[in-house]
PDB file of C-alpha atoms in Angstrom:
ATOM      1  CA  MET D  61     -70.366 -10.587-128.152  1.00  0.00           C
ATOM      2  CA  ARG D  62     -72.329  -7.424-127.356  1.00  0.00           C
ATOM      3  CA  GLY D  63     -75.374  -8.230-125.186  1.00  0.00           C
ATOM      4  CA  PHE D  64     -79.027  -7.068-125.814  1.00  0.00           C
ATOM      5  CA  GLU D  65     -79.408  -6.555-122.046  1.00  0.00           C
ATOM      6  CA  LEU D  66     -76.866  -3.492-122.252  1.00  0.00           C
ATOM      7  CA  THR D  67     -78.251  -0.247-121.953  1.00  0.00           C
ATOM      8  CA  ARG D  68     -75.056   1.602-122.738  1.00  0.00           C
ATOM      9  CA  ASN D  69     -71.357   0.607-122.806  1.00  0.00           C
ATOM     10  CA  ASN D  70     -69.147   3.295-124.001  1.00  0.00           C
ATOM     11  CA  ARG D  71     -67.507   6.522-123.413  1.00  0.00           C
ATOM     12  CA  GLU D  72     -69.713   9.176-121.712  1.00  0.00           C
ATOM     13  CA  ILE D  73     -69.320  12.669-122.605  1.00  0.00           C
ATOM     14  CA  GLU D  74     -70.970  15.013-120.252  1.00  0.00           C
ATOM     15  CA  ARG D  75     -71.241  18.401-118.280  1.00  0.00           C
ATOM     16  CA  LYS D  76     -72.726  18.899-115.036  1.00  0.00           C
ATOM     17  CA  PHE D  77     -73.773  22.293-113.736  1.00  0.00           C
ATOM     18  CA  LEU D  78     -75.498  23.630-110.223  1.00  0.00           C
ATOM     19  CA  VAL D  79     -78.999  24.920-111.029  1.00  0.00           C
ATOM     20  CA  LYS D  80     -79.984  28.789-109.960  1.00  0.00           C
ATOM     21  CA  SER D  81     -83.463  28.201-110.400  1.00  0.00           C
ATOM     22  CA  LEU D  82     -86.005  25.616-111.791  1.00  0.00           C
ATOM     23  CA  PRO D  83     -87.264  26.154-115.315  1.00  0.00           C
ATOM     24  CA  ASP D  84     -90.964  27.013-115.982  1.00  0.00           C
ATOM     25  CA  ASN D  85     -91.749  23.963-117.724  1.00  0.00           C
ATOM     26  CA  LEU D  86     -90.615  21.431-115.067  1.00  0.00           C
ATOM     27  CA  LYS D  87     -93.918  20.091-114.069  1.00  0.00           C
ATOM     28  CA  GLN D  88     -94.538  18.776-117.963  1.00  0.00           C
ATOM     29  CA  SER D  89     -91.362  17.089-118.083  1.00  0.00           C
ATOM     30  CA  ARG D  90     -91.205  13.287-117.335  1.00  0.00           C
ATOM     31  CA  SER D  91     -89.869  12.399-113.916  1.00  0.00           C
ATOM     32  CA  PHE D  92     -88.973   9.513-111.729  1.00  0.00           C
ATOM     33  CA  VAL D  93     -87.519   8.843-108.477  1.00  0.00           C
ATOM     34  CA  ILE D  94     -83.811   7.310-108.412  1.00  0.00           C
ATOM     35  CA  GLU D  95     -82.395   5.448-105.598  1.00  0.00           C
ATOM     36  CA  GLN D  96     -78.773   4.448-105.889  1.00  0.00           C
ATOM     37  CA  GLY D  97     -75.990   3.175-103.768  1.00  0.00           C
ATOM     38  CA  TYR D  98     -72.394   2.026-104.302  1.00  0.00           C
ATOM     39  CA  LEU D  99     -70.848  -1.371-103.715  1.00  0.00           C
ATOM     40  CA  ALA D 100     -67.138  -0.288-104.213  1.00  0.00           C
ATOM     41  CA  THR D 101     -65.454   2.854-104.992  1.00  0.00           C
ATOM     42  CA  GLU D 102     -61.975   3.718-105.651  1.00  0.00           C
ATOM     43  CA  SER D 103     -59.899   6.617-106.708  1.00  0.00           C
ATOM     44  CA  ALA D 104     -59.874   7.850-110.480  1.00  0.00           C
ATOM     45  CA  GLY D 105     -63.649   7.548-110.333  1.00  0.00           C
ATOM     46  CA  ARG D 106     -63.554   3.741-110.495  1.00  0.00           C
ATOM     47  CA  GLN D 107     -67.077   2.664-109.027  1.00  0.00           C
ATOM     48  CA  VAL D 108     -69.586   0.031-109.013  1.00  0.00           C
ATOM     49  CA  ARG D 109     -73.106   1.528-108.821  1.00  0.00           C
ATOM     50  CA  LEU D 110     -76.536  -0.138-108.049  1.00  0.00           C
ATOM     51  CA  ARG D 111     -79.658   2.070-109.183  1.00  0.00           C
ATOM     52  CA  LYS D 112     -83.466   1.432-109.146  1.00  0.00           C
ATOM     53  CA  THR D 113     -86.282   3.485-110.508  1.00  0.00           C
ATOM     54  CA  ASP D 114     -89.919   2.653-110.656  1.00  0.00           C
ATOM     55  CA  ARG D 115     -89.089   1.313-113.991  1.00  0.00           C
ATOM     56  CA  ALA D 116     -85.810  -0.759-113.696  1.00  0.00           C
ATOM     57  CA  ALA D 117     -82.890  -1.726-111.779  1.00  0.00           C
ATOM     58  CA  SER D 118     -79.351  -1.741-113.112  1.00  0.00           C
ATOM     59  CA  LEU D 119     -75.560  -2.227-112.183  1.00  0.00           C
ATOM     60  CA  THR D 120     -73.085   0.147-113.667  1.00  0.00           C
ATOM     61  CA  PHE D 121     -69.403   0.105-113.615  1.00  0.00           C
ATOM     62  CA  LYS D 122     -67.696   3.629-114.384  1.00  0.00           C
ATOM     63  CA  VAL D 123     -63.910   4.639-114.573  1.00  0.00           C
ATOM     64  CA  GLY D 124     -62.488   7.882-115.188  1.00  0.00           C
ATOM     65  CA  ARG D 125     -63.136  11.645-113.888  1.00  0.00           C
ATOM     66  CA  GLY D 126     -64.335  14.687-115.583  1.00  0.00           C
ATOM     67  CA  SER D 127     -66.402  14.861-118.846  1.00  0.00           C
ATOM     68  CA  HIS D 128     -64.985  11.842-120.511  1.00  0.00           C
ATOM     69  CA  ARG D 129     -65.593   8.479-118.886  1.00  0.00           C
ATOM     70  CA  GLU D 130     -65.848   4.839-119.552  1.00  0.00           C
ATOM     71  CA  GLU D 131     -69.215   3.416-118.389  1.00  0.00           C
ATOM     72  CA  ARG D 132     -70.709  -0.159-118.651  1.00  0.00           C
ATOM     73  CA  GLU D 133     -74.192  -1.052-117.600  1.00  0.00           C
ATOM     74  CA  ILE D 134     -76.310  -4.114-117.180  1.00  0.00           C
ATOM     75  CA  LYS D 135     -79.920  -4.278-116.410  1.00  0.00           C
ATOM     76  CA  LEU D 136     -80.620  -6.391-113.404  1.00  0.00           C
ATOM     77  CA  THR D 137     -83.669  -8.534-112.588  1.00  0.00           C
ATOM     78  CA  PRO D 138     -85.474  -7.717-109.248  1.00  0.00           C
ATOM     79  CA  LYS D 139     -83.959 -10.835-107.570  1.00  0.00           C
ATOM     80  CA  GLN D 140     -80.494  -9.841-108.803  1.00  0.00           C
ATOM     81  CA  PHE D 141     -80.971  -6.359-107.415  1.00  0.00           C
ATOM     82  CA  ALA D 142     -82.439  -7.528-104.331  1.00  0.00           C
ATOM     83  CA  ALA D 143     -79.413  -9.695-103.628  1.00  0.00           C
ATOM     84  CA  LEU D 144     -76.780  -6.914-104.071  1.00  0.00           C
ATOM     85  CA  TRP D 145     -78.632  -3.832-102.709  1.00  0.00           C
ATOM     86  CA  PRO D 146     -77.931  -4.593 -98.896  1.00  0.00           C
ATOM     87  CA  GLY D 147     -74.042  -4.216 -99.801  1.00  0.00           C
ATOM     88  CA  THR D 148     -74.768  -0.358-100.288  1.00  0.00           C
ATOM     89  CA  VAL D 149     -75.998   0.377 -96.945  1.00  0.00           C
ATOM     90  CA  GLY D 150     -74.542   3.704 -95.775  1.00  0.00           C
ATOM     91  CA  ARG D 151     -73.781   4.643 -99.208  1.00  0.00           C
ATOM     92  CA  ARG D 152     -77.022   5.668-100.906  1.00  0.00           C
ATOM     93  CA  LEU D 153     -78.811   8.450-102.226  1.00  0.00           C
ATOM     94  CA  ARG D 154     -82.185   9.429-103.453  1.00  0.00           C
ATOM     95  CA  LYS D 155     -83.117  12.148-105.817  1.00  0.00           C
ATOM     96  CA  VAL D 156     -85.744  12.863-108.336  1.00  0.00           C
ATOM     97  CA  ARG D 157     -84.933  13.399-111.831  1.00  0.00           C
ATOM     98  CA  TYR D 158     -86.600  15.401-114.618  1.00  0.00           C
ATOM     99  CA  GLU D 159     -85.859  14.722-118.164  1.00  0.00           C
ATOM    100  CA  ILE D 160     -86.105  17.968-120.109  1.00  0.00           C
ATOM    101  CA  PRO D 161     -85.703  18.032-123.793  1.00  0.00           C
ATOM    102  CA  TRP D 162     -83.653  21.110-124.817  1.00  0.00           C
ATOM    103  CA  LYS D 163     -82.523  21.967-128.513  1.00  0.00           C
ATOM    104  CA  SER D 164     -81.392  18.502-129.512  1.00  0.00           C
ATOM    105  CA  LEU D 165     -80.137  17.513-126.270  1.00  0.00           C
ATOM    106  CA  LEU D 166     -81.553  16.074-123.061  1.00  0.00           C
ATOM    107  CA  ILE D 167     -81.077  18.136-119.780  1.00  0.00           C
ATOM    108  CA  GLU D 168     -81.174  15.710-116.609  1.00  0.00           C
ATOM    109  CA  LEU D 169     -82.394  17.788-113.845  1.00  0.00           C
ATOM    110  CA  ASP D 170     -81.694  16.011-110.325  1.00  0.00           C
ATOM    111  CA  ILE D 171     -83.442  17.339-107.059  1.00  0.00           C
ATOM    112  CA  TYR D 172     -81.573  15.562-104.159  1.00  0.00           C
ATOM    113  CA  ARG D 173     -83.733  14.250-101.232  1.00  0.00           C
ATOM    114  CA  GLY D 174     -82.931  13.458 -97.769  1.00  0.00           C
ATOM    115  CA  ARG D 175     -79.381  14.367 -96.489  1.00  0.00           C
ATOM    116  CA  HIS D 176     -78.661  16.501 -99.566  1.00  0.00           C
ATOM    117  CA  ALA D 177     -82.073  18.120 -99.965  1.00  0.00           C
ATOM    118  CA  GLY D 178     -81.488  21.556-101.289  1.00  0.00           C
ATOM    119  CA  LEU D 179     -78.956  20.390-103.864  1.00  0.00           C
ATOM    120  CA  VAL D 180     -80.074  20.634-107.586  1.00  0.00           C
ATOM    121  CA  VAL D 181     -77.795  19.553-110.532  1.00  0.00           C
ATOM    122  CA  ALA D 182     -78.328  19.397-114.144  1.00  0.00           C
ATOM    123  CA  GLU D 183     -76.422  17.062-116.297  1.00  0.00           C
ATOM    124  CA  VAL D 184     -75.953  16.932-120.126  1.00  0.00           C
ATOM    125  CA  GLU D 185     -74.821  14.238-122.240  1.00  0.00           C
ATOM    126  CA  PHE D 186     -73.329  15.011-125.602  1.00  0.00           C
ATOM    127  CA  PRO D 187     -73.107  12.755-128.628  1.00  0.00           C
ATOM    128  CA  ASP D 188     -69.460  13.965-129.460  1.00  0.00           C
ATOM    129  CA  ARG D 189     -66.617  16.198-128.186  1.00  0.00           C
ATOM    130  CA  ALA D 190     -67.614  19.221-130.527  1.00  0.00           C
ATOM    131  CA  SER D 191     -71.065  19.396-129.145  1.00  0.00           C
ATOM    132  CA  CYS D 192     -69.677  19.241-125.618  1.00  0.00           C
ATOM    133  CA  GLY D 193     -67.345  22.058-126.240  1.00  0.00           C
ATOM    134  CA  ARG D 194     -69.814  24.439-128.021  1.00  0.00           C
ATOM    135  CA  PHE D 195     -72.752  24.052-125.598  1.00  0.00           C
ATOM    136  CA  LYS D 196     -74.194  27.305-124.399  1.00  0.00           C
ATOM    137  CA  PRO D 197     -75.961  26.545-120.965  1.00  0.00           C
ATOM    138  CA  PRO D 198     -79.733  27.934-120.800  1.00  0.00           C
ATOM    139  CA  SER D 199     -80.108  30.757-118.431  1.00  0.00           C
ATOM    140  CA  TRP D 200     -81.395  28.940-115.537  1.00  0.00           C
ATOM    141  CA  PHE D 201     -78.037  27.087-115.037  1.00  0.00           C
ATOM    142  CA  GLY D 202     -75.689  28.032-112.268  1.00  0.00           C
ATOM    143  CA  ARG D 203     -71.994  27.320-112.066  1.00  0.00           C
ATOM    144  CA  GLU D 204     -70.588  24.430-113.961  1.00  0.00           C
ATOM    145  CA  VAL D 205     -69.280  21.675-111.643  1.00  0.00           C
ATOM    146  CA  THR D 206     -68.162  18.933-114.265  1.00  0.00           C
ATOM    147  CA  GLY D 207     -65.412  16.665-112.538  1.00  0.00           C
ATOM    148  CA  GLU D 208     -65.757  18.568-109.108  1.00  0.00           C
ATOM    149  CA  LYS D 209     -65.463  15.642-106.707  1.00  0.00           C
ATOM    150  CA  ARG D 210     -67.717  17.511-103.876  1.00  0.00           C
ATOM    151  CA  TYR D 211     -70.769  17.037-106.364  1.00  0.00           C
ATOM    152  CA  SER D 212     -70.129  13.584-107.624  1.00  0.00           C
ATOM    153  CA  ASN D 213     -72.800  11.201-106.682  1.00  0.00           C
ATOM    154  CA  VAL D 214     -70.222   8.766-105.106  1.00  0.00           C
ATOM    155  CA  ARG D 215     -69.170  11.515-102.895  1.00  0.00           C
ATOM    156  CA  LEU D 216     -72.522  12.642-102.080  1.00  0.00           C
ATOM    157  CA  ALA D 217     -73.579   9.142-101.026  1.00  0.00           C
ATOM    158  CA  VAL D 218     -70.429   7.694 -99.197  1.00  0.00           C
ATOM    159  CA  ASN D 219     -69.392  10.825 -97.341  1.00  0.00           C
TER     160      ASN D 219
ATOM    161  CA  MET T  75     -87.421 -11.310-101.162  1.00  0.00           C
ATOM    162  CA  ARG T  76     -84.672 -13.795-101.366  1.00  0.00           C
ATOM    163  CA  GLY T  77     -84.097 -14.621-105.044  1.00  0.00           C
ATOM    164  CA  PHE T  78     -83.568 -18.109-106.488  1.00  0.00           C
ATOM    165  CA  GLU T  79     -80.856 -16.785-108.612  1.00  0.00           C
ATOM    166  CA  LEU T  80     -78.622 -16.283-105.710  1.00  0.00           C
ATOM    167  CA  THR T  81     -75.947 -18.872-104.996  1.00  0.00           C
ATOM    168  CA  ARG T  82     -74.797 -17.640-101.542  1.00  0.00           C
ATOM    169  CA  ASN T  83     -75.689 -14.456 -99.762  1.00  0.00           C
ATOM    170  CA  ASN T  84     -74.230 -14.524 -96.130  1.00  0.00           C
ATOM    171  CA  ARG T  85     -71.354 -14.656 -93.967  1.00  0.00           C
ATOM    172  CA  GLU T  86     -68.368 -16.875 -95.057  1.00  0.00           C
ATOM    173  CA  ILE T  87     -66.427 -18.489 -92.552  1.00  0.00           C
ATOM    174  CA  GLU T  88     -63.202 -19.782 -94.104  1.00  0.00           C
ATOM    175  CA  ARG T  89     -59.685 -20.586 -93.924  1.00  0.00           C
ATOM    176  CA  LYS T  90     -56.871 -20.602 -96.281  1.00  0.00           C
ATOM    177  CA  PHE T  91     -53.542 -22.337 -96.236  1.00  0.00           C
ATOM    178  CA  LEU T  92     -50.621 -22.585 -98.590  1.00  0.00           C
ATOM    179  CA  VAL T  93     -50.151 -26.301-100.053  1.00  0.00           C
ATOM    180  CA  LYS T  94     -46.770 -28.121 -99.256  1.00  0.00           C
ATOM    181  CA  SER T  95     -47.476 -30.954-101.867  1.00  0.00           C
ATOM    182  CA  LEU T  96     -50.539 -32.067-104.057  1.00  0.00           C
ATOM    183  CA  PRO T  97     -52.712 -34.829-102.485  1.00  0.00           C
ATOM    184  CA  ASP T  98     -52.570 -38.149-104.105  1.00  0.00           C
ATOM    185  CA  ASN T  99     -56.247 -38.447-105.215  1.00  0.00           C
ATOM    186  CA  LEU T 100     -56.003 -35.061-106.997  1.00  0.00           C
ATOM    187  CA  LYS T 101     -56.872 -36.586-110.383  1.00  0.00           C
ATOM    188  CA  GLN T 102     -60.007 -37.928-109.264  1.00  0.00           C
ATOM    189  CA  SER T 103     -61.192 -34.834-107.855  1.00  0.00           C
ATOM    190  CA  ARG T 104     -63.670 -32.702-109.828  1.00  0.00           C
ATOM    191  CA  SER T 105     -61.932 -29.720-111.352  1.00  0.00           C
ATOM    192  CA  PHE T 106     -62.601 -26.574-113.522  1.00  0.00           C
ATOM    193  CA  VAL T 107     -60.823 -23.303-114.632  1.00  0.00           C
ATOM    194  CA  ILE T 108     -61.609 -20.170-112.939  1.00  0.00           C
ATOM    195  CA  GLU T 109     -61.239 -16.855-114.706  1.00  0.00           C
ATOM    196  CA  GLN T 110     -61.838 -13.752-112.431  1.00  0.00           C
ATOM    197  CA  GLY T 111     -61.186 -10.097-112.344  1.00  0.00           C
ATOM    198  CA  TYR T 112     -62.110  -7.068-110.345  1.00  0.00           C
ATOM    199  CA  LEU T 113     -64.184  -4.131-111.024  1.00  0.00           C
ATOM    200  CA  ALA T 114     -63.373  -2.207-108.129  1.00  0.00           C
ATOM    201  CA  THR T 115     -61.890  -2.821-104.710  1.00  0.00           C
ATOM    202  CA  GLU T 116     -61.340  -0.892-101.579  1.00  0.00           C
ATOM    203  CA  SER T 117     -59.582  -1.316 -98.151  1.00  0.00           C
ATOM    204  CA  ALA T 118     -61.321  -3.514 -95.527  1.00  0.00           C
ATOM    205  CA  GLY T 119     -61.741  -6.139 -98.212  1.00  0.00           C
ATOM    206  CA  ARG T 120     -64.500  -4.511 -99.973  1.00  0.00           C
ATOM    207  CA  GLN T 121     -64.596  -5.762-103.625  1.00  0.00           C
ATOM    208  CA  VAL T 122     -66.654  -6.354-106.596  1.00  0.00           C
ATOM    209  CA  ARG T 123     -65.520  -9.505-108.376  1.00  0.00           C
ATOM    210  CA  LEU T 124     -66.537 -11.069-111.871  1.00  0.00           C
ATOM    211  CA  ARG T 125     -65.900 -14.664-112.115  1.00  0.00           C
ATOM    212  CA  LYS T 126     -66.472 -17.225-115.105  1.00  0.00           C
ATOM    213  CA  THR T 127     -65.941 -21.068-115.352  1.00  0.00           C
ATOM    214  CA  ASP T 128     -67.056 -23.373-118.069  1.00  0.00           C
ATOM    215  CA  ARG T 129     -70.350 -23.718-116.105  1.00  0.00           C
ATOM    216  CA  ALA T 130     -71.422 -20.252-115.048  1.00  0.00           C
ATOM    217  CA  ALA T 131     -70.681 -16.694-114.494  1.00  0.00           C
ATOM    218  CA  SER T 132     -71.005 -14.599-111.512  1.00  0.00           C
ATOM    219  CA  LEU T 133     -70.863 -11.143-109.727  1.00  0.00           C
ATOM    220  CA  THR T 134     -69.871 -11.370-106.329  1.00  0.00           C
ATOM    221  CA  PHE T 135     -69.638  -8.528-103.737  1.00  0.00           C
ATOM    222  CA  LYS T 136     -67.467  -9.138-100.527  1.00  0.00           C
ATOM    223  CA  VAL T 137     -66.573  -6.904 -97.478  1.00  0.00           C
ATOM    224  CA  GLY T 138     -64.553  -7.671 -94.398  1.00  0.00           C
ATOM    225  CA  ARG T 139     -61.267  -9.349 -94.064  1.00  0.00           C
ATOM    226  CA  GLY T 140     -59.960 -12.740 -92.235  1.00  0.00           C
ATOM    227  CA  SER T 141     -61.979 -15.783 -91.518  1.00  0.00           C
ATOM    228  CA  HIS T 142     -65.365 -13.970 -91.506  1.00  0.00           C
ATOM    229  CA  ARG T 143     -66.654 -12.061 -94.430  1.00  0.00           C
ATOM    230  CA  GLU T 144     -69.831 -10.952 -95.904  1.00  0.00           C
ATOM    231  CA  GLU T 145     -70.691 -12.322 -99.372  1.00  0.00           C
ATOM    232  CA  ARG T 146     -73.342 -11.681-101.707  1.00  0.00           C
ATOM    233  CA  GLU T 147     -73.363 -13.146-105.036  1.00  0.00           C
ATOM    234  CA  ILE T 148     -75.545 -13.328-108.210  1.00  0.00           C
ATOM    235  CA  LYS T 149     -75.460 -15.299-111.328  1.00  0.00           C
ATOM    236  CA  LEU T 150     -75.122 -13.479-114.489  1.00  0.00           C
ATOM    237  CA  THR T 151     -76.273 -14.336-118.131  1.00  0.00           C
ATOM    238  CA  PRO T 152     -73.297 -14.550-120.726  1.00  0.00           C
ATOM    239  CA  LYS T 153     -74.533 -11.300-122.202  1.00  0.00           C
ATOM    240  CA  GLN T 154     -74.536  -9.651-118.683  1.00  0.00           C
ATOM    241  CA  PHE T 155     -70.929 -10.721-118.144  1.00  0.00           C
ATOM    242  CA  ALA T 156     -69.723  -9.978-121.486  1.00  0.00           C
ATOM    243  CA  ALA T 157     -70.862  -6.249-121.013  1.00  0.00           C
ATOM    244  CA  LEU T 158     -68.757  -6.011-117.701  1.00  0.00           C
ATOM    245  CA  TRP T 159     -65.831  -8.104-118.233  1.00  0.00           C
ATOM    246  CA  PRO T 160     -63.819  -5.394-120.222  1.00  0.00           C
ATOM    247  CA  GLY T 161     -63.973  -3.420-116.866  1.00  0.00           C
ATOM    248  CA  THR T 162     -61.605  -5.796-115.197  1.00  0.00           C
ATOM    249  CA  VAL T 163     -58.602  -5.577-117.667  1.00  0.00           C
ATOM    250  CA  GLY T 164     -55.249  -5.490-115.878  1.00  0.00           C
ATOM    251  CA  ARG T 165     -57.109  -6.808-112.736  1.00  0.00           C
ATOM    252  CA  ARG T 166     -57.516 -10.697-113.659  1.00  0.00           C
ATOM    253  CA  LEU T 167     -56.232 -14.092-112.522  1.00  0.00           C
ATOM    254  CA  ARG T 168     -56.712 -17.543-113.808  1.00  0.00           C
ATOM    255  CA  LYS T 169     -56.337 -20.623-111.853  1.00  0.00           C
ATOM    256  CA  VAL T 170     -57.414 -24.403-111.941  1.00  0.00           C
ATOM    257  CA  ARG T 171     -59.654 -25.063-108.801  1.00  0.00           C
ATOM    258  CA  TYR T 172     -60.027 -28.909-107.575  1.00  0.00           C
ATOM    259  CA  GLU T 173     -62.896 -29.796-105.113  1.00  0.00           C
ATOM    260  CA  ILE T 174     -61.629 -32.282-102.858  1.00  0.00           C
ATOM    261  CA  PRO T 175     -64.004 -33.782-100.310  1.00  0.00           C
ATOM    262  CA  TRP T 176     -62.399 -34.140 -96.846  1.00  0.00           C
ATOM    263  CA  LYS T 177     -64.193 -35.543 -93.812  1.00  0.00           C
ATOM    264  CA  SER T 178     -67.487 -33.542 -93.801  1.00  0.00           C
ATOM    265  CA  LEU T 179     -65.974 -30.576 -95.473  1.00  0.00           C
ATOM    266  CA  LEU T 180     -64.860 -29.591 -98.875  1.00  0.00           C
ATOM    267  CA  ILE T 181     -61.195 -28.519 -99.772  1.00  0.00           C
ATOM    268  CA  GLU T 182     -60.890 -26.025-102.772  1.00  0.00           C
ATOM    269  CA  LEU T 183     -57.482 -26.354-104.090  1.00  0.00           C
ATOM    270  CA  ASP T 184     -56.387 -23.557-106.487  1.00  0.00           C
ATOM    271  CA  ILE T 185     -53.524 -23.980-108.764  1.00  0.00           C
ATOM    272  CA  TYR T 186     -52.731 -20.713-110.212  1.00  0.00           C
ATOM    273  CA  ARG T 187     -51.906 -19.867-113.771  1.00  0.00           C
ATOM    274  CA  GLY T 188     -49.937 -17.165-115.650  1.00  0.00           C
ATOM    275  CA  ARG T 189     -48.166 -14.636-113.692  1.00  0.00           C
ATOM    276  CA  HIS T 190     -48.504 -16.598-110.539  1.00  0.00           C
ATOM    277  CA  ALA T 191     -47.775 -20.162-111.694  1.00  0.00           C
ATOM    278  CA  GLY T 192     -46.176 -21.863-109.036  1.00  0.00           C
ATOM    279  CA  LEU T 193     -48.691 -20.589-106.367  1.00  0.00           C
ATOM    280  CA  VAL T 194     -50.987 -23.367-104.884  1.00  0.00           C
ATOM    281  CA  VAL T 195     -53.465 -22.627-102.349  1.00  0.00           C
ATOM    282  CA  ALA T 196     -56.269 -24.391-100.179  1.00  0.00           C
ATOM    283  CA  GLU T 197     -59.214 -22.983 -98.798  1.00  0.00           C
ATOM    284  CA  VAL T 198     -61.714 -24.711 -96.521  1.00  0.00           C
ATOM    285  CA  GLU T 199     -65.217 -23.070 -95.858  1.00  0.00           C
ATOM    286  CA  PHE T 200     -67.087 -24.041 -92.604  1.00  0.00           C
ATOM    287  CA  PRO T 201     -70.801 -24.314 -91.513  1.00  0.00           C
ATOM    288  CA  ASP T 202     -70.081 -22.470 -88.147  1.00  0.00           C
ATOM    289  CA  ARG T 203     -67.341 -20.943 -85.994  1.00  0.00           C
ATOM    290  CA  ALA T 204     -66.852 -23.865 -83.970  1.00  0.00           C
ATOM    291  CA  SER T 205     -65.606 -26.195 -86.719  1.00  0.00           C
ATOM    292  CA  CYS T 206     -63.554 -23.540 -88.121  1.00  0.00           C
ATOM    293  CA  GLY T 207     -61.777 -23.248 -84.740  1.00  0.00           C
ATOM    294  CA  ARG T 208     -61.419 -27.052 -84.430  1.00  0.00           C
ATOM    295  CA  PHE T 209     -60.169 -27.671 -87.859  1.00  0.00           C
ATOM    296  CA  LYS T 210     -57.190 -29.978 -88.098  1.00  0.00           C
ATOM    297  CA  PRO T 211     -55.505 -29.273 -91.655  1.00  0.00           C
ATOM    298  CA  PRO T 212     -54.371 -32.512 -93.538  1.00  0.00           C
ATOM    299  CA  SER T 213     -50.400 -33.403 -93.649  1.00  0.00           C
ATOM    300  CA  TRP T 214     -50.317 -31.891 -97.033  1.00  0.00           C
ATOM    301  CA  PHE T 215     -51.264 -28.310 -96.096  1.00  0.00           C
ATOM    302  CA  GLY T 216     -48.611 -25.717 -95.235  1.00  0.00           C
ATOM    303  CA  ARG T 217     -48.759 -22.675 -93.490  1.00  0.00           C
ATOM    304  CA  GLU T 218     -52.233 -20.967 -92.597  1.00  0.00           C
ATOM    305  CA  VAL T 219     -52.423 -17.562 -94.590  1.00  0.00           C
ATOM    306  CA  THR T 220     -56.039 -16.631 -93.788  1.00  0.00           C
ATOM    307  CA  GLY T 221     -56.383 -12.887 -93.981  1.00  0.00           C
ATOM    308  CA  GLU T 222     -52.811 -12.473 -95.411  1.00  0.00           C
ATOM    309  CA  LYS T 223     -53.193  -9.632 -97.858  1.00  0.00           C
ATOM    310  CA  ARG T 224     -50.378 -10.881-100.024  1.00  0.00           C
ATOM    311  CA  TYR T 225     -52.369 -14.068-100.759  1.00  0.00           C
ATOM    312  CA  SER T 226     -55.748 -12.468-101.315  1.00  0.00           C
ATOM    313  CA  ASN T 227     -56.903 -13.020-104.841  1.00  0.00           C
ATOM    314  CA  VAL T 228     -57.736  -9.280-105.124  1.00  0.00           C
ATOM    315  CA  ARG T 229     -53.996  -8.537-104.370  1.00  0.00           C
ATOM    316  CA  LEU T 230     -52.636 -11.305-106.729  1.00  0.00           C
ATOM    317  CA  ALA T 231     -54.850  -9.848-109.541  1.00  0.00           C
ATOM    318  CA  VAL T 232     -54.416  -6.104-109.275  1.00  0.00           C
ATOM    319  CA  ASN T 233     -50.751  -5.865-108.059  1.00  0.00           C
TER     320      ASN T 233
END
């Protein structure tokens, strides 16, 4: 009984890096504003996140830390989103996401706004563990921060 | 922007009691099986609950403890529910709920199944603080356990 409304429900394999300098082609990349907030979070990375872009709203459950996490996501109608969103007050963040194709992968570059303005982070999702392990970051990537709580979105939003 | 898909989004005012003996008219009351599980829970009663009955599925956000709590609930489609439900494994409970009209109020009597079989609890929701304060429980009610963590559904499900 898998739903067609699902966007993703599986294990995420991804790595996260700080960004030393913005890439040259940034302006040509697709971008959109993301607003997100957390209804509840536990240790071990267990969390329920609401997210809204100009295109869609979603609710995402995650559990686990580091480069391998379980993730379950559903799309929300605007009404469903509006009903739950007030529950995230004081636990929100806003960022502009750029989607940058890179070799066979997609780099998601997030420029934070508001309280965390100045922070720029890049995430790369991999189809399998092998490609995750052999990934060679582009020169404009900085230090890897995969699994560092300080740079988790939930920590940035709640603290 | 209030949605029609909302069932309730407001402050709950309710009290909870153990049940000494089942009332005589129980068999005439409307009843249904409830399955519920928790995606994430925090201290201060913050939680995201999934619930399914034979009639509907829902996702509920709650925060606060005791007789006054904030609650936000949305209905879920069967597909939305199916996508999220696996995230509650190991944090579920099952009970049969009887809805018993009593004076101008509704008593929700829950008979737990499975691991907590033998536990019977009654909850009463009030339209305002005044009626909450002057409530006289029927003779078959036992000790009041409003706000006692031991008898919270989240504690029964997770521990």
